[in-house]
Amino acid sequence: MKNPGYVYLIFLGIIWGLTYPLTKIIAVYISPIIITWTRIGIAALFFFLISRGYQYGKKEVINALLNVIAFMVFLNVGVSISSNPGLAAVMRYTQPLFVIIIEMILGIHVSFRYMAGILIGFAGIALSVTSARFDPGVLISLLGGISWAGGTVYFSRNLKSANNIKLNAFMNAFALPIVLAITPAYFYFKYSLYIILILLGILAQAVGFYLWFSSIKLLGPIKASAGSLIVPVFAYIMTFIILGIYPNMLEIIGSIITLAGVYITLSIK
């Protein structure tokens, strides 16, 4: 494992996997949109304090719209209004499939092994969802997967040489007022859980996205996207460790299939 991008993906899986049980704990007491803009706000401050500046321009704005605003809004709205939030959440992991589609449209040859590995990985995730009832919330979450895929390819093609810290500082600062503007008049919030929100902001939004963009730089959009499929696997592990909730048999089998698909894709030279 000479390429540090693989190490970044493992830590990314752990960190983003951890956000599932933490969000599950606080979502009962704090509105999803409050969780979203708090994460973005903390990440914006965190990155600015480290970088003492921003990297901004038209390309950076487009990147922020795709990777932060559209992705997080579609996902949070979709999960919150869906009658099947588990399936809605899984829709974000259609992202590697759409990355391949976009790359092929742009003229990149994608090998059969890449496609097979990602399809196997996504099939494992889909298997772990016990219900397959589609509704508008699921379809909205699917748009989140599409926007994330578009953002991944866009970053790889236009901002690969960007300063990751200054870029993330700008993206989150740019996204914050937009997400604040769509906060509903009615929301619920419990102040005693704010420390978990701070932890989510630093880990999931700041450290997580830094690792994500670094992985794209080192591995390319297809391999990095395939690697992101390990997040649900770590989510089951972290949920068990923190909440004591055992994964069911479908989740275990699905995780094994997902890991096999990820291995197939990441082992390609």
mmCIF file with all atom_site columns, C-alpha atoms in Angstrom, residues 79-224:
data_model
loop_
_atom_site.group_PDB
_atom_site.id
_atom_site.type_symbol
_atom_site.label_atom_id
_atom_site.label_alt_id
_atom_site.label_comp_id
_atom_site.label_asym_id
_atom_site.label_entity_id
_atom_site.label_seq_id
_atom_site.pdbx_PDB_ins_code
_atom_site.Cartn_x
_atom_site.Cartn_y
_atom_site.Cartn_z
_atom_site.occupancy
_atom_site.B_iso_or_equiv
_atom_site.pdbx_formal_charge
_atom_site.auth_seq_id
_atom_site.auth_comp_id
_atom_site.auth_asym_id
_atom_site.auth_atom_id
_atom_site.pdbx_PDB_model_num
ATOM 1   C CA . VAL A 1 79  ? -33.657 11.314 4.116   1.00 0.00 ? 79  VAL A CA 1
ATOM 2   C CA . SER A 1 80  ? -35.892 13.538 6.240   1.00 0.00 ? 80  SER A CA 1
ATOM 3   C CA . ILE A 1 81  ? -38.993 13.292 3.991   1.00 0.00 ? 81  ILE A CA 1
ATOM 4   C CA . SER A 1 82  ? -38.587 9.690  2.882   1.00 0.00 ? 82  SER A CA 1
ATOM 5   C CA . SER A 1 83  ? -40.705 6.890  4.313   1.00 0.00 ? 83  SER A CA 1
ATOM 6   C CA . ASN A 1 84  ? -37.634 4.704  3.767   1.00 0.00 ? 84  ASN A CA 1
ATOM 7   C CA . PRO A 1 85  ? -34.691 6.744  5.140   1.00 0.00 ? 85  PRO A CA 1
ATOM 8   C CA . GLY A 1 86  ? -32.318 3.760  4.959   1.00 0.00 ? 86  GLY A CA 1
ATOM 9   C CA . LEU A 1 87  ? -32.797 3.419  1.218   1.00 0.00 ? 87  LEU A CA 1
ATOM 10  C CA . ALA A 1 88  ? -32.629 7.213  0.815   1.00 0.00 ? 88  ALA A CA 1
ATOM 11  C CA . ALA A 1 89  ? -29.261 7.296  2.589   1.00 0.00 ? 89  ALA A CA 1
ATOM 12  C CA . VAL A 1 90  ? -27.957 4.479  0.366   1.00 0.00 ? 90  VAL A CA 1
ATOM 13  C CA . MET A 1 91  ? -28.716 6.564  -2.730  1.00 0.00 ? 91  MET A CA 1
ATOM 14  C CA . ARG A 1 92  ? -25.629 8.689  -2.047  1.00 0.00 ? 92  ARG A CA 1
ATOM 15  C CA . TYR A 1 93  ? -23.540 5.611  -2.855  1.00 0.00 ? 93  TYR A CA 1
ATOM 16  C CA . THR A 1 94  ? -24.766 5.571  -6.411  1.00 0.00 ? 94  THR A CA 1
ATOM 17  C CA . GLN A 1 95  ? -22.011 8.188  -6.739  1.00 0.00 ? 95  GLN A CA 1
ATOM 18  C CA . PRO A 1 96  ? -19.308 5.784  -8.021  1.00 0.00 ? 96  PRO A CA 1
ATOM 19  C CA . LEU A 1 97  ? -21.700 4.534  -10.703 1.00 0.00 ? 97  LEU A CA 1
ATOM 20  C CA . PHE A 1 98  ? -22.385 8.067  -11.902 1.00 0.00 ? 98  PHE A CA 1
ATOM 21  C CA . VAL A 1 99  ? -18.661 8.910  -11.788 1.00 0.00 ? 99  VAL A CA 1
ATOM 22  C CA . ILE A 1 100 ? -18.080 6.109  -14.301 1.00 0.00 ? 100 ILE A CA 1
ATOM 23  C CA . ILE A 1 101 ? -20.979 7.294  -16.480 1.00 0.00 ? 101 ILE A CA 1
ATOM 24  C CA . ILE A 1 102 ? -19.721 10.902 -16.474 1.00 0.00 ? 102 ILE A CA 1
ATOM 25  C CA . GLU A 1 103 ? -16.136 9.856  -17.213 1.00 0.00 ? 103 GLU A CA 1
ATOM 26  C CA . MET A 1 104 ? -17.312 7.692  -20.120 1.00 0.00 ? 104 MET A CA 1
ATOM 27  C CA . ILE A 1 105 ? -19.399 10.570 -21.505 1.00 0.00 ? 105 ILE A CA 1
ATOM 28  C CA . LEU A 1 106 ? -16.275 12.734 -21.325 1.00 0.00 ? 106 LEU A CA 1
ATOM 29  C CA . GLY A 1 107 ? -14.372 10.175 -23.375 1.00 0.00 ? 107 GLY A CA 1
ATOM 30  C CA . ILE A 1 108 ? -12.448 8.263  -20.695 1.00 0.00 ? 108 ILE A CA 1
ATOM 31  C CA . HIS A 1 109 ? -12.134 4.512  -21.267 1.00 0.00 ? 109 HIS A CA 1
ATOM 32  C CA . VAL A 1 110 ? -13.255 2.633  -18.155 1.00 0.00 ? 110 VAL A CA 1
ATOM 33  C CA . SER A 1 111 ? -12.212 -1.010 -17.929 1.00 0.00 ? 111 SER A CA 1
ATOM 34  C CA . PHE A 1 112 ? -14.724 -3.783 -17.333 1.00 0.00 ? 112 PHE A CA 1
ATOM 35  C CA . ARG A 1 113 ? -12.973 -4.631 -14.045 1.00 0.00 ? 113 ARG A CA 1
ATOM 36  C CA . TYR A 1 114 ? -13.532 -1.107 -12.735 1.00 0.00 ? 114 TYR A CA 1
ATOM 37  C CA . MET A 1 115 ? -17.214 -1.277 -13.616 1.00 0.00 ? 115 MET A CA 1
ATOM 38  C CA . ALA A 1 116 ? -17.610 -4.790 -12.205 1.00 0.00 ? 116 ALA A CA 1
ATOM 39  C CA . GLY A 1 117 ? -15.928 -3.890 -8.909  1.00 0.00 ? 117 GLY A CA 1
ATOM 40  C CA . ILE A 1 118 ? -18.087 -0.819 -8.366  1.00 0.00 ? 118 ILE A CA 1
ATOM 41  C CA . LEU A 1 119 ? -21.295 -2.636 -9.363  1.00 0.00 ? 119 LEU A CA 1
ATOM 42  C CA . ILE A 1 120 ? -20.470 -5.448 -6.928  1.00 0.00 ? 120 ILE A CA 1
ATOM 43  C CA . GLY A 1 121 ? -19.682 -2.925 -4.192  1.00 0.00 ? 121 GLY A CA 1
ATOM 44  C CA . PHE A 1 122 ? -22.932 -1.046 -4.675  1.00 0.00 ? 122 PHE A CA 1
ATOM 45  C CA . ALA A 1 123 ? -24.896 -4.318 -4.877  1.00 0.00 ? 123 ALA A CA 1
ATOM 46  C CA . GLY A 1 124 ? -23.558 -5.199 -1.437  1.00 0.00 ? 124 GLY A CA 1
ATOM 47  C CA . ILE A 1 125 ? -24.770 -1.888 -0.020  1.00 0.00 ? 125 ILE A CA 1
ATOM 48  C CA . ALA A 1 126 ? -28.161 -2.242 -1.711  1.00 0.00 ? 126 ALA A CA 1
ATOM 49  C CA . LEU A 1 127 ? -28.536 -5.774 -0.301  1.00 0.00 ? 127 LEU A CA 1
ATOM 50  C CA . SER A 1 128 ? -28.247 -4.459 3.247   1.00 0.00 ? 128 SER A CA 1
ATOM 51  C CA . VAL A 1 129 ? -31.391 -2.341 2.795   1.00 0.00 ? 129 VAL A CA 1
ATOM 52  C CA . THR A 1 130 ? -34.327 -4.497 3.853   1.00 0.00 ? 130 THR A CA 1
ATOM 53  C CA . SER A 1 131 ? -36.985 -2.401 2.096   1.00 0.00 ? 131 SER A CA 1
ATOM 54  C CA . ALA A 1 132 ? -36.944 -1.160 -1.487  1.00 0.00 ? 132 ALA A CA 1
ATOM 55  C CA . ARG A 1 133 ? -39.950 1.134  -1.452  1.00 0.00 ? 133 ARG A CA 1
ATOM 56  C CA . PHE A 1 134 ? -39.231 4.184  -3.578  1.00 0.00 ? 134 PHE A CA 1
ATOM 57  C CA . ASP A 1 135 ? -40.742 7.583  -2.849  1.00 0.00 ? 135 ASP A CA 1
ATOM 58  C CA . PRO A 1 136 ? -39.883 11.256 -3.620  1.00 0.00 ? 136 PRO A CA 1
ATOM 59  C CA . GLY A 1 137 ? -37.398 11.354 -0.731  1.00 0.00 ? 137 GLY A CA 1
ATOM 60  C CA . VAL A 1 138 ? -35.417 8.459  -2.220  1.00 0.00 ? 138 VAL A CA 1
ATOM 61  C CA . LEU A 1 139 ? -35.344 10.160 -5.620  1.00 0.00 ? 139 LEU A CA 1
ATOM 62  C CA . ILE A 1 140 ? -34.194 13.456 -4.069  1.00 0.00 ? 140 ILE A CA 1
ATOM 63  C CA . SER A 1 141 ? -31.375 11.587 -2.304  1.00 0.00 ? 141 SER A CA 1
ATOM 64  C CA . LEU A 1 142 ? -30.443 10.077 -5.669  1.00 0.00 ? 142 LEU A CA 1
ATOM 65  C CA . LEU A 1 143 ? -29.867 13.629 -6.916  1.00 0.00 ? 143 LEU A CA 1
ATOM 66  C CA . GLY A 1 144 ? -27.375 13.964 -4.062  1.00 0.00 ? 144 GLY A CA 1
ATOM 67  C CA . GLY A 1 145 ? -25.428 11.001 -5.430  1.00 0.00 ? 145 GLY A CA 1
ATOM 68  C CA . ILE A 1 146 ? -25.464 12.535 -8.904  1.00 0.00 ? 146 ILE A CA 1
ATOM 69  C CA . SER A 1 147 ? -24.282 15.965 -7.682  1.00 0.00 ? 147 SER A CA 1
ATOM 70  C CA . TRP A 1 148 ? -21.509 14.334 -5.628  1.00 0.00 ? 148 TRP A CA 1
ATOM 71  C CA . ALA A 1 149 ? -20.386 12.391 -8.705  1.00 0.00 ? 149 ALA A CA 1
ATOM 72  C CA . GLY A 1 150 ? -20.378 15.554 -10.811 1.00 0.00 ? 150 GLY A CA 1
ATOM 73  C CA . GLY A 1 151 ? -18.417 17.364 -8.108  1.00 0.00 ? 151 GLY A CA 1
ATOM 74  C CA . THR A 1 152 ? -15.883 14.535 -7.868  1.00 0.00 ? 152 THR A CA 1
ATOM 75  C CA . VAL A 1 153 ? -15.163 14.575 -11.600 1.00 0.00 ? 153 VAL A CA 1
ATOM 76  C CA . TYR A 1 154 ? -15.164 18.389 -11.696 1.00 0.00 ? 154 TYR A CA 1
ATOM 77  C CA . PHE A 1 155 ? -12.642 18.598 -8.846  1.00 0.00 ? 155 PHE A CA 1
ATOM 78  C CA . SER A 1 156 ? -10.403 15.991 -10.451 1.00 0.00 ? 156 SER A CA 1
ATOM 79  C CA . ARG A 1 157 ? -10.362 17.853 -13.777 1.00 0.00 ? 157 ARG A CA 1
ATOM 80  C CA . ASN A 1 158 ? -10.222 21.459 -12.603 1.00 0.00 ? 158 ASN A CA 1
ATOM 81  C CA . LEU A 1 159 ? -8.890  21.736 -9.050  1.00 0.00 ? 159 LEU A CA 1
ATOM 82  C CA . LYS A 1 160 ? -6.477  18.844 -8.637  1.00 0.00 ? 160 LYS A CA 1
ATOM 83  C CA . SER A 1 161 ? -3.606  21.228 -7.904  1.00 0.00 ? 161 SER A CA 1
ATOM 84  C CA . ALA A 1 162 ? -5.627  23.334 -5.464  1.00 0.00 ? 162 ALA A CA 1
ATOM 85  C CA . ASN A 1 163 ? -4.587  23.948 -1.867  1.00 0.00 ? 163 ASN A CA 1
ATOM 86  C CA . ASN A 1 164 ? -6.992  21.556 -0.127  1.00 0.00 ? 164 ASN A CA 1
ATOM 87  C CA . ILE A 1 165 ? -7.171  23.492 3.128   1.00 0.00 ? 165 ILE A CA 1
ATOM 88  C CA . LYS A 1 166 ? -7.843  26.899 1.528   1.00 0.00 ? 166 LYS A CA 1
ATOM 89  C CA . LEU A 1 167 ? -10.267 25.337 -0.947  1.00 0.00 ? 167 LEU A CA 1
ATOM 90  C CA . ASN A 1 168 ? -12.257 23.668 1.854   1.00 0.00 ? 168 ASN A CA 1
ATOM 91  C CA . ALA A 1 169 ? -12.240 26.905 3.848   1.00 0.00 ? 169 ALA A CA 1
ATOM 92  C CA . PHE A 1 170 ? -13.834 28.717 0.908   1.00 0.00 ? 170 PHE A CA 1
ATOM 93  C CA . MET A 1 171 ? -16.309 25.958 0.018   1.00 0.00 ? 171 MET A CA 1
ATOM 94  C CA . ASN A 1 172 ? -17.748 25.744 3.512   1.00 0.00 ? 172 ASN A CA 1
ATOM 95  C CA . ALA A 1 173 ? -17.781 29.536 4.007   1.00 0.00 ? 173 ALA A CA 1
ATOM 96  C CA . PHE A 1 174 ? -19.577 29.934 0.654   1.00 0.00 ? 174 PHE A CA 1
ATOM 97  C CA . ALA A 1 175 ? -22.083 27.190 1.458   1.00 0.00 ? 175 ALA A CA 1
ATOM 98  C CA . LEU A 1 176 ? -22.977 28.382 4.972   1.00 0.00 ? 176 LEU A CA 1
ATOM 99  C CA . PRO A 1 177 ? -25.237 31.393 4.153   1.00 0.00 ? 177 PRO A CA 1
ATOM 100 C CA . ILE A 1 178 ? -27.025 29.431 1.426   1.00 0.00 ? 178 ILE A CA 1
ATOM 101 C CA . VAL A 1 179 ? -27.821 26.546 3.762   1.00 0.00 ? 179 VAL A CA 1
ATOM 102 C CA . LEU A 1 180 ? -28.840 29.004 6.506   1.00 0.00 ? 180 LEU A CA 1
ATOM 103 C CA . ALA A 1 181 ? -31.257 30.653 4.067   1.00 0.00 ? 181 ALA A CA 1
ATOM 104 C CA . ILE A 1 182 ? -33.187 27.407 3.564   1.00 0.00 ? 182 ILE A CA 1
ATOM 105 C CA . THR A 1 183 ? -33.523 26.663 7.281   1.00 0.00 ? 183 THR A CA 1
ATOM 106 C CA . PRO A 1 184 ? -37.270 26.284 7.976   1.00 0.00 ? 184 PRO A CA 1
ATOM 107 C CA . ALA A 1 185 ? -39.048 28.606 10.384  1.00 0.00 ? 185 ALA A CA 1
ATOM 108 C CA . TYR A 1 186 ? -39.832 25.625 12.586  1.00 0.00 ? 186 TYR A CA 1
ATOM 109 C CA . PHE A 1 187 ? -36.947 23.593 13.886  1.00 0.00 ? 187 PHE A CA 1
ATOM 110 C CA . TYR A 1 188 ? -35.985 21.788 17.071  1.00 0.00 ? 188 TYR A CA 1
ATOM 111 C CA . PHE A 1 189 ? -32.714 21.941 18.937  1.00 0.00 ? 189 PHE A CA 1
ATOM 112 C CA . LYS A 1 190 ? -31.288 20.638 22.205  1.00 0.00 ? 190 LYS A CA 1
ATOM 113 C CA . TYR A 1 191 ? -28.280 22.635 23.412  1.00 0.00 ? 191 TYR A CA 1
ATOM 114 C CA . SER A 1 192 ? -26.867 19.872 25.610  1.00 0.00 ? 192 SER A CA 1
ATOM 115 C CA . LEU A 1 193 ? -25.936 17.893 22.481  1.00 0.00 ? 193 LEU A CA 1
ATOM 116 C CA . TYR A 1 194 ? -23.956 20.709 20.883  1.00 0.00 ? 194 TYR A CA 1
ATOM 117 C CA . ILE A 1 195 ? -20.629 19.074 21.745  1.00 0.00 ? 195 ILE A CA 1
ATOM 118 C CA . ILE A 1 196 ? -21.546 16.157 19.455  1.00 0.00 ? 196 ILE A CA 1
ATOM 119 C CA . LEU A 1 197 ? -22.369 18.654 16.701  1.00 0.00 ? 197 LEU A CA 1
ATOM 120 C CA . ILE A 1 198 ? -18.934 20.229 17.107  1.00 0.00 ? 198 ILE A CA 1
ATOM 121 C CA . LEU A 1 199 ? -17.368 16.776 16.873  1.00 0.00 ? 199 LEU A CA 1
ATOM 122 C CA . LEU A 1 200 ? -19.373 16.068 13.707  1.00 0.00 ? 200 LEU A CA 1
ATOM 123 C CA . GLY A 1 201 ? -18.303 19.373 12.179  1.00 0.00 ? 201 GLY A CA 1
ATOM 124 C CA . ILE A 1 202 ? -14.599 18.818 12.815  1.00 0.00 ? 202 ILE A CA 1
ATOM 125 C CA . LEU A 1 203 ? -14.461 15.121 11.969  1.00 0.00 ? 203 LEU A CA 1
ATOM 126 C CA . ALA A 1 204 ? -17.067 14.625 9.223   1.00 0.00 ? 204 ALA A CA 1
ATOM 127 C CA . GLN A 1 205 ? -16.990 17.976 7.467   1.00 0.00 ? 205 GLN A CA 1
ATOM 128 C CA . ALA A 1 206 ? -13.439 19.200 8.016   1.00 0.00 ? 206 ALA A CA 1
ATOM 129 C CA . VAL A 1 207 ? -11.152 16.177 8.372   1.00 0.00 ? 207 VAL A CA 1
ATOM 130 C CA . GLY A 1 208 ? -13.430 13.951 6.267   1.00 0.00 ? 208 GLY A CA 1
ATOM 131 C CA . PHE A 1 209 ? -13.601 16.240 3.249   1.00 0.00 ? 209 PHE A CA 1
ATOM 132 C CA . TYR A 1 210 ? -9.874  16.986 3.449   1.00 0.00 ? 210 TYR A CA 1
ATOM 133 C CA . LEU A 1 211 ? -9.195  13.228 3.256   1.00 0.00 ? 211 LEU A CA 1
ATOM 134 C CA . TRP A 1 212 ? -11.766 12.854 0.473   1.00 0.00 ? 212 TRP A CA 1
ATOM 135 C CA . PHE A 1 213 ? -10.260 15.472 -1.845  1.00 0.00 ? 213 PHE A CA 1
ATOM 136 C CA . SER A 1 214 ? -6.744  14.244 -1.035  1.00 0.00 ? 214 SER A CA 1
ATOM 137 C CA . SER A 1 215 ? -7.825  10.718 -2.050  1.00 0.00 ? 215 SER A CA 1
ATOM 138 C CA . ILE A 1 216 ? -9.152  12.000 -5.383  1.00 0.00 ? 216 ILE A CA 1
ATOM 139 C CA . LYS A 1 217 ? -5.843  13.754 -6.053  1.00 0.00 ? 217 LYS A CA 1
ATOM 140 C CA . LEU A 1 218 ? -3.801  10.628 -5.337  1.00 0.00 ? 218 LEU A CA 1
ATOM 141 C CA . LEU A 1 219 ? -6.059  7.877  -6.699  1.00 0.00 ? 219 LEU A CA 1
ATOM 142 C CA . GLY A 1 220 ? -8.250  9.573  -9.293  1.00 0.00 ? 220 GLY A CA 1
ATOM 143 C CA . PRO A 1 221 ? -12.047 9.943  -9.215  1.00 0.00 ? 221 PRO A CA 1
ATOM 144 C CA . ILE A 1 222 ? -12.980 6.322  -10.022 1.00 0.00 ? 222 ILE A CA 1
ATOM 145 C CA . LYS A 1 223 ? -10.779 4.593  -7.443  1.00 0.00 ? 223 LYS A CA 1
ATOM 146 C CA . ALA A 1 224 ? -11.548 7.179  -4.750  1.00 0.00 ? 224 ALA A CA 1
#
